[in-house]
C-alpha positions as YAML, in Angstrom:
chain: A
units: angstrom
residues:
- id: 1
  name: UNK
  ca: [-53.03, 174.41, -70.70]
- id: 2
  name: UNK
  ca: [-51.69, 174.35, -74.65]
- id: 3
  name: UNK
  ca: [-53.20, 176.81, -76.79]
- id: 4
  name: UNK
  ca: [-52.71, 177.02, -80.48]
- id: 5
  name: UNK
  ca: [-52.27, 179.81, -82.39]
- id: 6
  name: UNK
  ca: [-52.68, 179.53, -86.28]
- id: 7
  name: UNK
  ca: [-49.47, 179.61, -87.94]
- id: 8
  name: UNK
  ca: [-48.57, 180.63, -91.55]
- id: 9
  name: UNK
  ca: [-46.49, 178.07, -93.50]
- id: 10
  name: UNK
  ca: [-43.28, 179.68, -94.87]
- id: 11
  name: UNK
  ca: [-40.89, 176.54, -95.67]
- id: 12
  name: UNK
  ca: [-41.44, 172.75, -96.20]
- id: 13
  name: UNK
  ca: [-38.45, 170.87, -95.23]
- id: 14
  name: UNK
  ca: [-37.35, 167.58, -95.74]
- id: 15
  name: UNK
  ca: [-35.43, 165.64, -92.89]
- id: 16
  name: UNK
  ca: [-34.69, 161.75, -92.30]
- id: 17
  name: UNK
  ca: [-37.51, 161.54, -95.13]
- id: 18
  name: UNK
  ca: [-40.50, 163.17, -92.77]
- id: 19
  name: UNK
  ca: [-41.76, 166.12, -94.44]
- id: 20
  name: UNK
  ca: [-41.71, 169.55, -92.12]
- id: 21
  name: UNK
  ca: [-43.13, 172.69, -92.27]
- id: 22
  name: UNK
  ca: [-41.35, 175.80, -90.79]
- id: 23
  name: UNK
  ca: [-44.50, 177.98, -89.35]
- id: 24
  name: UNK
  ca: [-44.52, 181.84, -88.58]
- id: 25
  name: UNK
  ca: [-46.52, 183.98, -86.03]
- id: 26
  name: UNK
  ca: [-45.25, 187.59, -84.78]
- id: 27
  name: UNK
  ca: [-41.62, 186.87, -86.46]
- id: 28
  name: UNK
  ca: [-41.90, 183.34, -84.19]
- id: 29
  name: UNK
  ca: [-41.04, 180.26, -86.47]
- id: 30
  name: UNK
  ca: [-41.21, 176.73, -85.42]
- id: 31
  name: UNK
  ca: [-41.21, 173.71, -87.05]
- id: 32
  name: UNK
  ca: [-43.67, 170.97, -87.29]
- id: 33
  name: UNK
  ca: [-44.14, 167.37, -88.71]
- id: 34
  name: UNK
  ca: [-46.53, 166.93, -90.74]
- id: 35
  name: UNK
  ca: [-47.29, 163.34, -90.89]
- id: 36
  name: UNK
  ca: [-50.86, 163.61, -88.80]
- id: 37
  name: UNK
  ca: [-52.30, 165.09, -91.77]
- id: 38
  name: UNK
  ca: [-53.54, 163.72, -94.85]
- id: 39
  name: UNK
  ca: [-53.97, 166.12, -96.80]
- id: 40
  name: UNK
  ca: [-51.17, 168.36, -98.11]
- id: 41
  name: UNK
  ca: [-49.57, 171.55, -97.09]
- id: 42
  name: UNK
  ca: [-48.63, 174.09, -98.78]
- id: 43
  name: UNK
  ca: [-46.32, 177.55, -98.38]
- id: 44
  name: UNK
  ca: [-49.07, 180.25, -97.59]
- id: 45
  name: UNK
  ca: [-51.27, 177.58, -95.63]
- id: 46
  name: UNK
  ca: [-52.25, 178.26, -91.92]
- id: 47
  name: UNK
  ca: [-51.67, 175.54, -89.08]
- id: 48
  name: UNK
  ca: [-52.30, 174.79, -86.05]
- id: 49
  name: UNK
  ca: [-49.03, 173.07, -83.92]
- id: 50
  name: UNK
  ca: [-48.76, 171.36, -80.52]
- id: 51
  name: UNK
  ca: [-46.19, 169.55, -79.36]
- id: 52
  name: UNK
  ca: [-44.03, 169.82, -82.42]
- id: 53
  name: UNK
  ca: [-46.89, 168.44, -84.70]
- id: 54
  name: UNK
  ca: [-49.14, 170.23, -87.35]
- id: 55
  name: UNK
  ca: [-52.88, 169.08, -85.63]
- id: 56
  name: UNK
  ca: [-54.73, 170.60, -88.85]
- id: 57
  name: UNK
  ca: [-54.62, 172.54, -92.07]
- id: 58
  name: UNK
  ca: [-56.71, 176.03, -91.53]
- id: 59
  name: UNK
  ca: [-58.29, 178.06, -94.07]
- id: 60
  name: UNK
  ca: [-57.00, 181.41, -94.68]
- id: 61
  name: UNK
  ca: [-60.71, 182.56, -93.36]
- id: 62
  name: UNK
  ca: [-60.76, 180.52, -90.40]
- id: 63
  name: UNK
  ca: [-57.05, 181.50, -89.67]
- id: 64
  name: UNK
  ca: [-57.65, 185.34, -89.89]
- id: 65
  name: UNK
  ca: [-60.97, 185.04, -87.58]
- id: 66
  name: UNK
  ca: [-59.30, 182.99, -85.03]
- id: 67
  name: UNK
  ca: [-56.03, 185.25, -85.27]
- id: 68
  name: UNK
  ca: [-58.10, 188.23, -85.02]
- id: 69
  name: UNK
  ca: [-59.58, 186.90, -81.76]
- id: 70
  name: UNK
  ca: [-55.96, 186.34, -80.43]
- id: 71
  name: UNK
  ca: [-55.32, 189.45, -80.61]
- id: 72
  name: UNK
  ca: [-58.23, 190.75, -79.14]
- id: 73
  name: UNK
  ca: [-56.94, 188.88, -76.28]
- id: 74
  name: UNK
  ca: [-53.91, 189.98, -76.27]
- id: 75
  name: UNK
  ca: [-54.68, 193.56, -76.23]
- id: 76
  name: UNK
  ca: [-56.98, 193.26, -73.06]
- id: 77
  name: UNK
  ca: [-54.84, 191.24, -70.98]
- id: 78
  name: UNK
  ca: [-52.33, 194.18, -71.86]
- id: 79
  name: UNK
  ca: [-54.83, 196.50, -70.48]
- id: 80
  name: UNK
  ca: [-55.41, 195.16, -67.67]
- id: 81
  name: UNK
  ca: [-51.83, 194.78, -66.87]
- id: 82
  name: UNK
  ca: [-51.60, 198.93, -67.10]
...
């Protein structure tokens, strides 16, 4: 199973003329192609990566709600792990 976690854009990077975007969650950064999207990232913007790809281009809303589910998970696995 893949999940995807939104990610905040923090760098777009050129390489071999595809465009990249280097992603952040929890001080994590990863890099993604960008060329399954059509419309255009920005810095600030919130993705969603598999595989090495950006899938789609989040709102900051959406982002924040999904995030804030994350870590709802997170903290009851944690729990239950205690």
């Amino acid at each position: 199973m893949c999940l995807a976690i939104p990610c905040k854009v923090v760098e777009i990077i050129e390489e071999d003329g595809e465009k990249y975007a280097i992603a952040e969650y929890k001080g994590v950064r990863q890099k993604a192609k960008l060329t399954l999207l059509d419309k255009e990232v920005k810095i600030g913007d919130y993705i969603l990566i598999h595989t090495g790809y950006a899938l789609e281009v989040l709102s900051e809303e959406d982002a924040k709600l999904s995030l804030e589910a994350w870590e709802e998970l997170f903290n009851a696995l944690k729990e239950m792990e205690e």
